[in-house]
Short mmCIF file of C-alpha atoms in Angstrom, two decimals:
data_model
loop_
_atom_site.label_atom_id
_atom_site.label_comp_id
_atom_site.label_asym_id
_atom_site.label_seq_id
_atom_site.Cartn_x
_atom_site.Cartn_y
_atom_site.Cartn_z
CA MET A 624 -24.15 5.40 -36.28
CA THR A 625 -22.02 2.90 -37.74
CA ARG A 626 -21.95 -0.92 -37.99
CA HIS A 627 -18.87 -2.58 -37.49
CA THR A 628 -18.34 -6.19 -39.27
CA THR A 629 -16.70 -8.71 -36.53
CA GLN A 630 -16.49 -12.06 -35.60
CA PRO A 631 -16.36 -14.03 -32.23
CA ILE A 632 -13.38 -14.10 -30.05
CA ASP A 633 -12.72 -17.02 -27.45
CA GLY A 634 -11.96 -16.32 -24.16
CA GLN A 635 -14.99 -14.00 -23.58
CA LYS A 636 -16.99 -16.09 -20.65
CA PRO A 637 -17.77 -13.54 -17.70
CA GLY A 638 -16.52 -14.86 -14.46
CA THR A 639 -18.06 -14.10 -11.00
CA SER A 640 -17.18 -10.37 -11.46
CA GLY A 641 -17.34 -9.75 -14.88
CA LEU A 642 -14.88 -10.46 -17.71
CA ARG A 643 -11.27 -9.93 -16.81
CA LYS A 644 -8.19 -10.25 -18.97
CA LYS A 645 -4.66 -8.62 -19.23
CA THR A 646 -5.08 -4.99 -20.49
CA SER A 647 -3.26 -5.99 -23.72
CA ILE A 648 -6.07 -8.44 -24.70
CA PHE A 649 -8.58 -6.01 -23.92
CA MET A 650 -6.78 -3.42 -25.99
CA GLN A 651 -6.90 -5.63 -29.25
CA PRO A 652 -8.96 -4.98 -31.90
CA ASP A 653 -12.73 -5.46 -31.69
CA PHE A 654 -12.27 -7.30 -28.34
CA LEU A 655 -13.71 -4.79 -26.14
CA GLU A 656 -16.45 -3.90 -28.72
CA ASN A 657 -17.27 -7.45 -28.93
CA PHE A 658 -17.88 -7.98 -25.24
CA VAL A 659 -19.93 -4.44 -24.80
CA GLN A 660 -22.08 -5.41 -27.75
CA ALA A 661 -22.79 -8.66 -26.40
CA THR A 662 -23.35 -7.22 -22.97
CA PHE A 663 -25.97 -4.73 -24.65
CA ASP A 664 -27.84 -7.26 -26.68
CA ALA A 665 -28.08 -9.71 -23.54
CA VAL A 666 -30.21 -7.15 -21.52
CA GLY A 667 -32.61 -6.70 -24.30
CA GLY A 668 -30.82 -3.58 -25.70
CA VAL A 669 -30.18 0.02 -24.26
CA THR A 670 -32.55 1.93 -26.53
CA GLY A 671 -33.90 4.60 -24.49
CA LYS A 672 -32.11 3.69 -21.38
CA THR A 673 -29.94 5.42 -18.85
CA LEU A 674 -26.49 3.84 -17.86
CA VAL A 675 -24.24 4.55 -15.23
CA LEU A 676 -20.37 4.44 -16.06
CA GLY A 677 -17.02 4.48 -14.28
CA GLY A 678 -14.18 2.57 -12.91
CA ASP A 679 -11.30 2.45 -10.63
CA GLY A 680 -8.90 4.66 -12.96
CA ARG A 681 -6.54 2.00 -13.99
CA TYR A 682 -4.68 1.78 -17.28
CA PHE A 683 -6.82 2.00 -20.44
CA GLY A 684 -10.01 2.77 -18.28
CA ARG A 685 -10.60 6.25 -19.81
CA GLU A 686 -9.90 4.71 -23.33
CA ALA A 687 -12.79 1.93 -22.70
CA ALA A 688 -15.15 4.50 -21.33
CA MET A 689 -14.89 6.70 -24.69
CA THR A 690 -15.42 3.21 -26.90
CA ILE A 691 -18.23 2.41 -24.32
CA LEU A 692 -20.16 5.77 -24.78
CA LYS A 693 -19.76 5.95 -28.14
CA MET A 694 -21.31 2.41 -28.49
CA ALA A 695 -24.16 3.34 -25.93
CA ALA A 696 -24.93 6.44 -28.38
CA ALA A 697 -25.00 4.03 -31.26
CA ASN A 698 -27.11 1.63 -29.49
CA GLY A 699 -29.78 3.90 -28.79
CA ALA A 700 -29.03 4.75 -25.05
CA ALA A 701 -30.94 8.12 -23.88
CA ARG A 702 -28.42 9.01 -21.37
CA VAL A 703 -25.03 7.81 -19.65
CA ILE A 704 -24.25 8.89 -16.15
CA VAL A 705 -20.35 8.92 -15.89
CA GLY A 706 -17.83 9.80 -13.01
CA ARG A 707 -15.63 12.79 -13.88
CA GLY A 708 -12.34 11.32 -15.43
CA ALA A 709 -14.18 8.23 -16.01
CA TRP A 710 -13.95 7.45 -11.87
CA LEU A 711 -16.33 5.55 -9.94
CA SER A 712 -15.61 2.98 -6.97
CA THR A 713 -17.82 0.08 -7.34
CA PRO A 714 -20.16 0.60 -4.38
CA ALA A 715 -20.38 4.42 -5.58
CA ALA A 716 -21.65 3.21 -8.76
CA SER A 717 -23.92 0.67 -7.49
CA ASN A 718 -25.27 3.65 -5.28
CA LEU A 719 -25.68 5.74 -8.65
CA ILE A 720 -27.46 3.19 -10.25
CA ARG A 721 -30.06 2.88 -7.49
CA GLN A 722 -30.30 6.56 -6.40
CA ARG A 723 -30.98 7.68 -10.25
CA GLY A 724 -33.04 4.96 -10.99
CA ALA A 725 -30.84 3.81 -14.01
CA ASP A 726 -31.35 0.85 -15.99
CA GLY A 727 -27.95 -0.77 -15.10
CA GLY A 728 -24.17 0.24 -15.38
CA VAL A 729 -20.82 -0.86 -16.66
CA ILE A 730 -17.95 -0.63 -14.02
CA LEU A 731 -14.71 -0.93 -15.64
CA SER A 732 -12.22 -2.58 -13.04
CA ALA A 733 -10.28 -5.56 -12.14
CA SER A 734 -11.00 -5.17 -8.45
CA HIS A 735 -8.00 -5.96 -6.45
CA ASN A 736 -5.66 -7.19 -9.34
CA PRO A 737 -2.50 -5.15 -10.20
CA GLY A 738 -3.03 -2.54 -12.97
CA GLY A 739 -1.07 -1.22 -16.02
CA PRO A 740 -0.49 -2.10 -19.63
CA ASP A 741 1.23 -5.25 -18.89
CA GLU A 742 -1.32 -6.16 -16.03
CA ASP A 743 -5.07 -6.58 -15.75
CA PHE A 744 -8.27 -5.05 -16.97
CA GLY A 745 -11.98 -5.81 -16.54
CA VAL A 746 -15.68 -4.93 -17.60
CA LYS A 747 -18.75 -5.69 -15.37
CA TYR A 748 -22.41 -4.87 -16.15
CA ASN A 749 -24.64 -3.96 -12.91
CA MET A 750 -28.44 -4.79 -13.33
CA SER A 751 -30.91 -1.95 -12.27
CA ASN A 752 -30.73 -2.94 -8.64
CA GLY A 753 -27.03 -1.67 -8.69
CA GLY A 754 -25.69 -5.32 -8.20
CA PRO A 755 -23.80 -7.55 -10.58
CA ALA A 756 -25.46 -9.25 -13.25
CA PRO A 757 -26.73 -12.81 -12.46
CA GLU A 758 -25.73 -15.89 -13.93
CA SER A 759 -28.56 -16.15 -16.11
CA VAL A 760 -27.50 -12.46 -17.78
CA THR A 761 -23.65 -13.51 -17.73
CA SER A 762 -24.64 -16.95 -19.78
CA THR A 763 -26.53 -15.07 -22.13
CA ILE A 764 -23.37 -12.56 -22.51
CA TYR A 765 -21.14 -15.48 -23.17
CA ASP A 766 -23.35 -17.04 -25.56
CA ARG A 767 -23.99 -13.71 -27.58
CA THR A 768 -20.28 -13.20 -27.79
CA GLN A 769 -19.89 -16.78 -29.60
CA GLU A 770 -22.42 -15.63 -32.12
CA ILE A 771 -21.97 -11.77 -32.49
CA THR A 772 -21.28 -10.82 -36.34
CA GLY A 773 -21.13 -6.82 -35.66
CA TYR A 774 -21.06 -4.13 -33.33
CA LEU A 775 -22.61 -0.45 -33.23
CA LYS A 776 -20.20 2.30 -32.49
CA LEU A 777 -20.87 5.85 -33.29
CA ASP A 778 -18.23 8.10 -35.07
CA ALA A 779 -17.92 10.74 -33.02
CA PRO A 780 -14.93 12.86 -31.39
CA ASP A 781 -14.04 11.78 -27.70
CA PRO A 782 -16.21 13.74 -25.16
CA ASP A 783 -14.87 15.86 -22.67
CA LEU A 784 -15.02 13.66 -19.21
CA ASP A 785 -13.36 15.96 -16.84
CA THR A 786 -15.80 18.85 -16.56
CA LEU A 787 -19.13 18.67 -14.75
CA GLY A 788 -22.45 19.14 -16.53
CA GLU A 789 -24.16 17.75 -19.52
CA SER A 790 -23.18 17.33 -23.30
CA ALA A 791 -24.76 15.53 -26.17
CA MET A 792 -23.34 12.50 -28.20
CA GLY A 793 -25.65 12.05 -31.05
CA GLU A 794 -29.03 11.34 -29.41
CA MET A 795 -27.74 10.40 -26.13
CA VAL A 796 -26.93 12.74 -23.17
CA ILE A 797 -23.48 12.16 -21.53
CA GLU A 798 -23.65 13.81 -17.86
CA VAL A 799 -20.43 13.99 -16.00
CA VAL A 800 -20.71 13.92 -12.22
CA ASP A 801 -18.60 13.89 -9.30
CA PRO A 802 -17.88 10.56 -8.59
CA VAL A 803 -17.35 11.33 -4.66
CA SER A 804 -20.16 13.36 -3.45
CA ALA A 805 -23.28 11.42 -4.10
CA TYR A 806 -21.40 8.26 -2.10
CA ALA A 807 -20.27 10.43 0.83
CA ASP A 808 -23.67 11.89 1.18
CA LEU A 809 -25.06 8.42 1.65
CA MET A 810 -22.76 7.59 4.14
CA GLU A 811 -23.50 10.46 6.10
CA THR A 812 -27.53 8.97 6.30
CA LEU A 813 -25.96 5.65 7.87
CA PHE A 814 -23.34 6.79 10.57
CA ASP A 815 -23.34 9.49 13.29
CA PHE A 816 -20.58 11.62 11.86
CA ASN A 817 -20.76 14.00 15.03
CA ALA A 818 -19.65 11.15 17.16
CA LEU A 819 -17.10 9.98 14.50
CA ARG A 820 -15.98 13.96 14.79
CA GLY A 821 -15.66 13.98 18.48
CA LEU A 822 -13.78 10.53 18.18
CA PHE A 823 -11.20 12.20 16.08
CA GLU A 824 -11.12 15.26 18.28
CA SER A 825 -10.05 13.32 21.30
CA GLY A 826 -6.97 12.29 19.80
CA PHE A 827 -8.17 8.96 17.99
CA ARG A 828 -5.70 8.17 15.60
CA MET A 829 -6.34 6.39 12.37
CA ARG A 830 -4.30 5.35 9.21
CA MET A 831 -6.22 4.51 5.81
CA ASP A 832 -4.33 3.08 3.15
CA SER A 833 -6.05 3.53 -0.38
CA MET A 834 -3.38 1.71 -2.29
CA CYS A 835 -3.12 4.36 -4.95
CA ALA A 836 -6.73 3.20 -5.88
CA ILE A 837 -10.16 4.74 -6.45
CA THR A 838 -10.77 5.05 -2.63
CA GLY A 839 -8.35 7.66 -2.10
CA PRO A 840 -10.77 10.59 -3.17
CA TYR A 841 -13.25 9.34 -1.00
CA ALA A 842 -11.60 8.56 2.10
CA VAL A 843 -10.00 11.84 1.83
CA GLU A 844 -13.22 13.57 1.59
CA ILE A 845 -15.10 11.54 4.38
CA PHE A 846 -12.12 11.22 6.94
CA GLU A 847 -10.30 14.36 6.55
CA ASN A 848 -12.48 16.62 5.01
CA ARG A 849 -16.17 15.76 6.57
CA LEU A 850 -14.87 13.87 9.87
CA GLY A 851 -11.73 16.50 10.73
CA ALA A 852 -9.07 13.37 10.68
CA PRO A 853 -5.74 14.99 10.54
CA LYS A 854 -4.42 15.51 6.80
CA GLY A 855 -2.26 12.83 6.24
CA THR A 856 -4.66 10.54 7.79
CA VAL A 857 -5.11 9.04 4.22
CA THR A 858 -2.08 7.52 2.49
CA HIS A 859 -1.39 6.25 -1.23
CA ALA A 860 -4.40 8.83 -1.54
CA THR A 861 -3.97 9.62 -5.19
CA PRO A 862 -5.18 6.88 -7.74
CA LEU A 863 -2.50 5.91 -10.33
CA PRO A 864 -3.08 4.06 -13.67
CA ASP A 865 -0.87 1.40 -12.40
CA PHE A 866 -1.54 1.98 -8.63
CA GLY A 867 1.98 3.23 -7.91
CA GLY A 868 3.32 -0.43 -8.81
CA MET A 869 1.32 -1.77 -5.86
CA HIS A 870 -0.87 -4.63 -5.74
CA PRO A 871 -4.11 -3.38 -4.46
CA ASP A 872 -5.25 -6.14 -2.60
CA PRO A 873 -6.06 -5.12 1.15
CA ASN A 874 -4.48 -8.16 2.83
CA PRO A 875 -1.52 -8.55 5.27
CA THR A 876 0.81 -9.65 2.30
CA TRP A 877 0.06 -6.71 -0.06
CA ALA A 878 -0.61 -4.18 2.39
CA HIS A 879 2.71 -4.59 4.17
CA GLU A 880 3.38 -1.04 4.70
CA LEU A 881 0.25 -0.50 6.76
CA MET A 882 0.72 -4.05 8.57
CA ALA A 883 3.93 -2.91 9.75
CA GLU A 884 3.09 0.45 10.77
CA MET A 885 0.13 -1.09 12.93
CA MET A 886 1.97 -3.45 14.46
CA GLY A 887 4.82 -1.04 15.26
CA GLU A 888 5.49 0.28 18.81
CA SER A 889 4.02 3.56 17.89
CA ALA A 890 0.99 2.05 16.20
CA PRO A 891 -2.07 4.42 15.42
CA ASP A 892 -5.48 3.60 17.31
CA PHE A 893 -7.02 1.81 14.07
CA GLY A 894 -5.85 1.02 10.60
CA ALA A 895 -7.58 0.01 7.33
CA ALA A 896 -6.89 -0.62 3.78
CA SER A 897 -9.04 -1.05 0.60
CA ASP A 898 -8.48 -2.34 -2.84
CA GLY A 899 -8.32 -1.23 -6.65
CA ASP A 900 -11.93 -0.33 -6.86
CA GLY A 901 -13.27 0.08 -3.35
CA ASP A 902 -15.20 -2.56 -2.26
CA ARG A 903 -12.90 -4.77 -0.12
CA ASN A 904 -11.36 -3.79 3.32
CA MET A 905 -8.87 -4.98 5.61
CA ILE A 906 -9.36 -4.03 9.43
CA LEU A 907 -6.59 -3.33 11.94
CA GLY A 908 -6.07 -2.08 15.58
CA ALA A 909 -3.07 -1.43 17.23
CA GLY A 910 -0.89 -4.66 17.16
CA THR A 911 -4.19 -6.32 16.16
CA TYR A 912 -5.16 -7.90 12.71
CA VAL A 913 -8.93 -8.63 12.12
CA SER A 914 -9.83 -11.24 10.00
CA PRO A 915 -12.73 -10.80 7.52
CA SER A 916 -14.56 -13.67 8.73
CA ASP A 917 -14.52 -11.86 12.41
CA SER A 918 -14.85 -8.60 11.06
CA LEU A 919 -18.19 -9.67 9.64
CA ALA A 920 -19.30 -11.32 13.32
CA VAL A 921 -18.43 -8.23 15.05
CA LEU A 922 -20.25 -5.95 13.23
CA ALA A 923 -23.38 -8.28 13.15
CA ALA A 924 -23.11 -8.44 16.82
CA ASN A 925 -22.74 -4.66 17.22
CA ALA A 926 -24.93 -3.13 14.23
CA HIS A 927 -27.43 -2.12 16.40
CA LEU A 928 -25.07 0.67 17.56
CA VAL A 929 -24.85 2.28 14.36
CA PRO A 930 -27.69 4.61 13.17
CA GLY A 931 -28.67 3.26 9.97
CA TYR A 932 -29.05 -0.03 11.87
CA LYS A 933 -30.36 0.87 15.06
CA ASP A 934 -33.48 -1.36 14.42
CA GLY A 935 -31.74 -4.35 14.48
CA LEU A 936 -30.58 -6.55 11.11
CA LYS A 937 -33.02 -8.26 8.97
CA GLY A 938 -30.98 -11.44 8.55
CA VAL A 939 -26.95 -11.88 7.73
CA ALA A 940 -25.47 -13.79 4.90
CA ARG A 941 -22.19 -14.87 4.03
CA SER A 942 -19.98 -17.02 1.59
CA MET A 943 -19.72 -20.69 1.83
CA PRO A 944 -15.87 -20.25 2.21
CA THR A 945 -16.46 -17.47 4.88
CA SER A 946 -16.04 -18.85 8.58
CA ALA A 947 -19.43 -19.54 10.46
CA ALA A 948 -18.23 -17.03 13.27
CA ALA A 949 -21.35 -14.87 11.74
CA ASP A 950 -23.53 -17.96 12.26
CA ARG A 951 -23.08 -17.96 16.07
CA VAL A 952 -23.90 -14.53 16.41
CA ALA A 953 -27.05 -14.77 14.02
CA GLU A 954 -28.20 -17.82 16.22
CA ALA A 955 -27.88 -15.86 19.53
CA LEU A 956 -29.84 -12.74 17.80
CA GLY A 957 -32.41 -15.01 16.29
CA LEU A 958 -31.48 -13.96 12.81
CA ASP A 959 -31.90 -15.95 9.97
CA CYS A 960 -28.07 -16.67 8.42
CA TYR A 961 -27.65 -17.92 4.59
CA GLU A 962 -24.78 -19.61 3.38
CA THR A 963 -24.26 -18.83 -0.45
CA PRO A 964 -21.76 -19.53 -3.09
CA THR A 965 -19.09 -16.58 -3.68
CA GLY A 966 -19.99 -13.63 -5.47
CA TRP A 967 -22.26 -10.50 -4.35
CA LYS A 968 -24.84 -11.43 -6.89
CA PHE A 969 -25.98 -13.96 -4.63
CA PHE A 970 -26.42 -11.77 -1.73
CA GLY A 971 -28.17 -9.36 -4.11
CA ASN A 972 -31.47 -11.63 -4.34
CA LEU A 973 -31.46 -11.80 -0.78
CA MET A 974 -31.17 -8.24 -0.07
CA ASP A 975 -33.65 -7.22 -2.80
CA ALA A 976 -36.23 -9.74 -0.90
CA GLY A 977 -35.40 -8.01 2.39
CA ARG A 978 -34.30 -11.13 4.21
CA VAL A 979 -30.83 -9.81 4.86
CA SER A 980 -29.09 -6.36 5.50
CA LEU A 981 -25.66 -7.54 6.05
CA CYS A 982 -23.18 -9.65 3.92
CA GLY A 983 -19.65 -10.75 3.94
CA GLU A 984 -17.29 -12.70 2.29
CA GLU A 985 -13.83 -14.09 3.54
CA SER A 986 -12.10 -12.18 0.68
CA PHE A 987 -11.89 -8.73 2.32
CA GLY A 988 -15.56 -7.95 1.25
CA THR A 989 -18.52 -6.79 3.49
CA GLY A 990 -21.28 -4.62 2.82
CA SER A 991 -25.55 -3.98 3.64
CA ASP A 992 -28.39 -3.23 1.67
CA HIS A 993 -27.50 0.20 1.22
CA VAL A 994 -26.21 -0.81 -2.15
CA ARG A 995 -25.67 -3.91 -3.87
CA GLU A 996 -22.01 -4.39 -3.70
CA LYS A 997 -19.51 -5.11 -0.94
CA ASP A 998 -18.15 -1.47 0.14
CA GLY A 999 -14.76 -1.04 1.87
CA LEU A 1000 -15.32 2.49 3.42
CA TRP A 1001 -18.45 1.67 4.64
CA ALA A 1002 -17.26 -1.24 6.69
CA VAL A 1003 -14.20 1.00 7.98
CA LEU A 1004 -17.06 3.53 8.95
CA MET A 1005 -18.96 0.82 10.66
CA TRP A 1006 -16.08 -0.07 12.96
CA LEU A 1007 -15.27 3.51 13.60
CA ASN A 1008 -18.87 3.89 14.74
CA ILE A 1009 -18.73 1.13 16.86
CA LEU A 1010 -15.37 2.03 18.40
CA ALA A 1011 -16.92 5.75 19.04
CA VAL A 1012 -19.61 4.22 21.02
CA ARG A 1013 -18.20 1.48 22.89
CA LYS A 1014 -15.13 3.33 23.59
CA ARG A 1015 -12.70 0.37 23.73
CA SER A 1016 -9.86 -0.72 21.33
CA VAL A 1017 -10.16 -3.17 18.49
CA ALA A 1018 -8.24 -5.63 20.50
CA GLU A 1019 -10.75 -5.35 23.55
CA ILE A 1020 -13.87 -5.58 21.12
CA LEU A 1021 -12.53 -8.73 19.39
CA SER A 1022 -11.50 -10.50 22.90
CA ASP A 1023 -15.19 -9.55 24.20
CA HIS A 1024 -16.55 -11.01 21.21
CA PHE A 1025 -14.56 -14.28 21.47
CA ALA A 1026 -15.18 -14.40 25.14
CA ARG A 1027 -19.02 -14.57 24.47
CA TYR A 1028 -19.21 -16.56 21.12
CA GLY A 1029 -16.07 -18.71 20.91
CA ARG A 1030 -13.63 -18.12 18.30
CA ASN A 1031 -13.62 -19.97 14.88
CA TYR A 1032 -9.59 -19.67 13.90
CA TYR A 1033 -9.42 -19.06 10.23
CA SER A 1034 -7.12 -18.61 7.74
CA ARG A 1035 -6.97 -18.61 3.83
CA HIS A 1036 -4.15 -20.22 1.88
CA ASP A 1037 -3.47 -19.24 -1.56
CA TYR A 1038 -1.76 -21.19 -4.47
CA GLU A 1039 -1.32 -18.98 -7.32
CA ALA A 1040 -0.35 -19.43 -10.98
CA LEU A 1041 -0.78 -23.08 -11.03
CA PRO A 1042 -1.42 -24.79 -14.32
CA VAL A 1043 -4.76 -25.08 -14.82
CA ASP A 1044 -4.90 -28.62 -15.97
CA LEU A 1045 -2.94 -29.60 -12.85
CA ALA A 1046 -5.43 -27.52 -10.57
CA GLU A 1047 -8.50 -29.12 -12.52
CA SER A 1048 -6.93 -32.78 -12.08
CA MET A 1049 -6.37 -32.35 -8.33
CA LEU A 1050 -9.74 -31.07 -7.65
CA GLY A 1051 -11.22 -33.70 -10.20
CA ASP A 1052 -9.50 -36.64 -8.05
CA LEU A 1053 -10.83 -35.07 -4.84
CA ARG A 1054 -14.35 -34.95 -6.65
CA ALA A 1055 -14.20 -38.65 -7.44
CA LYS A 1056 -13.23 -39.92 -3.53
CA LEU A 1057 -15.83 -37.45 -2.08
CA GLY A 1058 -18.35 -40.38 -0.88
CA SER A 1059 -15.51 -42.63 0.59
CA LEU A 1060 -14.12 -39.76 2.82
CA LYS A 1061 -16.42 -40.21 5.71
CA GLY A 1062 -14.82 -41.73 8.86
CA THR A 1063 -11.36 -41.17 7.42
CA GLN A 1064 -8.99 -40.62 10.24
CA THR A 1065 -6.27 -37.96 10.05
CA GLU A 1066 -3.64 -35.98 12.11
CA GLY A 1067 -6.27 -36.85 14.81
CA LEU A 1068 -9.16 -35.52 12.85
CA THR A 1069 -12.41 -37.47 11.62
CA VAL A 1070 -13.82 -36.50 8.76
CA GLU A 1071 -17.90 -36.36 9.42
CA SER A 1072 -19.06 -35.56 5.75
CA SER A 1073 -17.53 -34.30 2.59
CA ASP A 1074 -19.55 -32.40 -0.39
CA GLU A 1075 -19.21 -30.23 -3.43
CA PHE A 1076 -21.42 -27.31 -2.44
CA CYS A 1077 -24.43 -26.84 -4.42
CA TYR A 1078 -26.66 -23.78 -3.92
CA THR A 1079 -30.41 -23.35 -4.48
CA ASP A 1080 -31.36 -19.53 -3.92
CA PRO A 1081 -34.25 -19.30 -1.79
CA VAL A 1082 -35.74 -16.26 -3.88
CA ASP A 1083 -36.02 -17.50 -7.15
CA GLY A 1084 -35.13 -21.22 -6.78
CA SER A 1085 -31.96 -21.04 -9.34
CA VAL A 1086 -29.29 -23.68 -8.73
CA SER A 1087 -25.74 -22.98 -8.70
CA LYS A 1088 -23.65 -26.23 -8.94
CA GLY A 1089 -19.87 -26.78 -8.38
CA GLN A 1090 -19.32 -23.85 -5.90
CA GLY A 1091 -16.03 -25.34 -3.88
CA PHE A 1092 -15.54 -28.78 -2.06
CA ARG A 1093 -15.79 -28.99 1.73
CA ILE A 1094 -14.36 -31.67 3.98
CA LEU A 1095 -15.82 -31.24 7.51
CA PHE A 1096 -14.49 -32.94 10.68
CA GLU A 1097 -16.06 -33.81 13.83
CA GLY A 1098 -16.00 -31.16 16.07
CA GLY A 1099 -17.03 -28.24 13.98
CA SER A 1100 -13.44 -27.90 12.07
CA ARG A 1101 -13.60 -27.68 8.29
CA VAL A 1102 -11.42 -27.39 4.98
CA VAL A 1103 -12.97 -25.75 1.83
CA LEU A 1104 -11.11 -25.90 -1.39
CA ARG A 1105 -12.03 -23.85 -4.60
CA LEU A 1106 -10.52 -22.52 -7.67
CA SER A 1107 -10.57 -18.52 -8.14
CA GLY A 1108 -12.71 -16.87 -10.49
CA THR A 1109 -10.84 -13.49 -10.35
CA GLY A 1110 -7.55 -13.96 -11.92
CA THR A 1111 -6.64 -13.61 -15.62
CA GLN A 1112 -4.39 -16.56 -16.14
CA ASP A 1113 -3.41 -19.57 -15.01
CA ALA A 1114 -5.48 -21.34 -11.68
CA THR A 1115 -5.31 -20.07 -8.13
CA LEU A 1116 -6.43 -22.61 -5.85
CA ARG A 1117 -7.88 -21.05 -2.50
CA VAL A 1118 -7.61 -23.19 0.51
CA TYR A 1119 -9.89 -21.95 3.68
CA LEU A 1120 -8.88 -23.74 6.76
CA GLU A 1121 -11.28 -23.39 10.04
CA ARG A 1122 -11.08 -24.63 13.67
CA TYR A 1123 -13.56 -23.63 16.23
CA ALA A 1124 -13.06 -23.16 19.77
CA PRO A 1125 -15.49 -22.58 22.17
CA GLY A 1126 -13.51 -21.16 25.04
CA PRO A 1127 -12.86 -20.07 27.94
CA ASP A 1128 -9.49 -21.71 26.91
CA GLY A 1129 -7.61 -21.60 23.70
CA LEU A 1130 -8.83 -18.03 22.62
CA ASP A 1131 -5.69 -16.47 22.16
CA ARG A 1132 -3.60 -18.86 20.20
CA ASP A 1133 -1.76 -17.98 16.72
CA PRO A 1134 -4.06 -18.83 14.13
CA GLN A 1135 -1.60 -20.82 12.07
CA GLU A 1136 -0.49 -22.82 14.99
CA ALA A 1137 -4.17 -23.61 15.99
CA LEU A 1138 -4.79 -24.44 12.62
CA ALA A 1139 -1.91 -26.82 12.11
CA PRO A 1140 -3.58 -29.98 12.36
CA ILE A 1141 -6.20 -28.88 9.93
CA ILE A 1142 -3.30 -27.67 7.45
CA ALA A 1143 -1.72 -31.31 7.97
CA ALA A 1144 -4.93 -33.25 7.46
CA THR A 1145 -5.63 -31.30 4.08
CA GLU A 1146 -2.22 -31.83 2.93
CA ALA A 1147 -2.92 -35.74 3.65
CA LEU A 1148 -6.34 -36.01 2.05
CA VAL A 1149 -5.31 -33.82 -1.30
CA GLY A 1150 -1.67 -33.97 -1.43
CA ILE A 1151 -1.49 -30.09 -2.75
CA ARG A 1152 2.46 -29.61 -1.99
CA ALA A 1153 3.03 -33.08 -3.30
CA ARG A 1154 1.22 -32.81 -6.57
CA THR A 1155 2.15 -29.01 -7.17
CA GLY A 1156 5.67 -29.13 -5.70
CA ARG A 1157 5.21 -25.93 -4.06
CA THR A 1158 6.53 -25.74 -0.31
CA GLY A 1159 3.55 -23.75 0.75
CA PRO A 1160 1.08 -21.32 -0.40
CA ASP A 1161 1.92 -18.03 -2.03
CA VAL A 1162 -0.38 -15.97 0.21
CA ILE A 1163 -1.88 -16.69 3.64
CA THR A 1164 -4.49 -14.22 5.30
#
């Protein structure tokens, strides 16, 4: 055991999904070590504990895993369960923590952010329930980074992470496991794999784009090996340290190859994409894009058709920026529906308390209480199981859903790489006039209310303030504005636009056209384009 002297390093405050920085910053002397030691200290130490370790295979992940193993050994951990090659998707890591009764886990990922020596890296700690550390823990981690004077790291050779089995590092056991099998086995307990095999045997065609990221091996095992989908169903299936130069974010902008195929003349019946660490998803039908908010609502309305949810849902939860489409389903089914801040940790409390079994975020994240993370491949399997039972296309299922519940036209506009001071000044000015917006008329709309979202957790009573700005218009339309907590530099302003159409008319419009009055009203009230000099958003989803 060796104690290394260090000193605090600025910029180690975890966000909604751990600490994310440029890879080169994490590679600086002591940067990773300081943060890991602060994390171990913040959770009461790891002496005698069992941890799970793995990540999405991005650049520097393997080296970081070696460092963390040596630090865990020096800090007295009893066992670390690590995915072969230091690979584990985020939902698979959550499952292993829960399945093995581990005390927590370290996930090496920057999720949907690009990877490579000039791109992004991240470290996140998950608790014994398999979910992300709550704010009370991340705050303690940050406090510890500001006062740290030393870290513990064993002087030892790098362990073999490519051979399954156990080895020793000092007094600690390193257990290298297949990163895929336990997760794939879990999926077989939730879904009707016989029905899904029959779906593919019937000639059903699917395209799964894993974007050169971690879900490639999982998708090949599940769809091609276990369900019998034709070889080649999964594209970009090999995880690469730089994701093949791709931006592994499953949205229409970055998954453009899949979008082109699914909107083409000979499109497959179903398409899906996942992100860097496997916790996000995009769903498509032939000629049909399904927004994440609508996907959550459709899954809520049809979950009873899937074996793992045949007895119905306990409740539904969505992040505040996500559209209210799921609320309408929950109301019709007599279910509680919770509106939380962005961040999966808020859903974890509700799931642990048995209040909800289905959760979703508009940022392409959906999941259930089978783990405590959002889960991209799970969402794909949910859709496939529903398609197998209902024997209707994605477009037909969406049409049926809108006819019954109405349609929440919805879109997110991202303004990326804004100067932080400009973004904060713009939202600060909005904050100052929230109390005077009621009754304001613009673009044919009247402001009904406006506020800065504050959430009181119904389970533990904790309060989360400053969670985004809401401007609600009469008739059920609204705009939400918030700064993203997932980037590594500058600021990303996310603008969420929503307009409700009850039907039966007006359910088949282009979303951007239907939202045009909301977009114009937002510019009139906030002045995003005028103040940033941008002609429009960088990404529209």
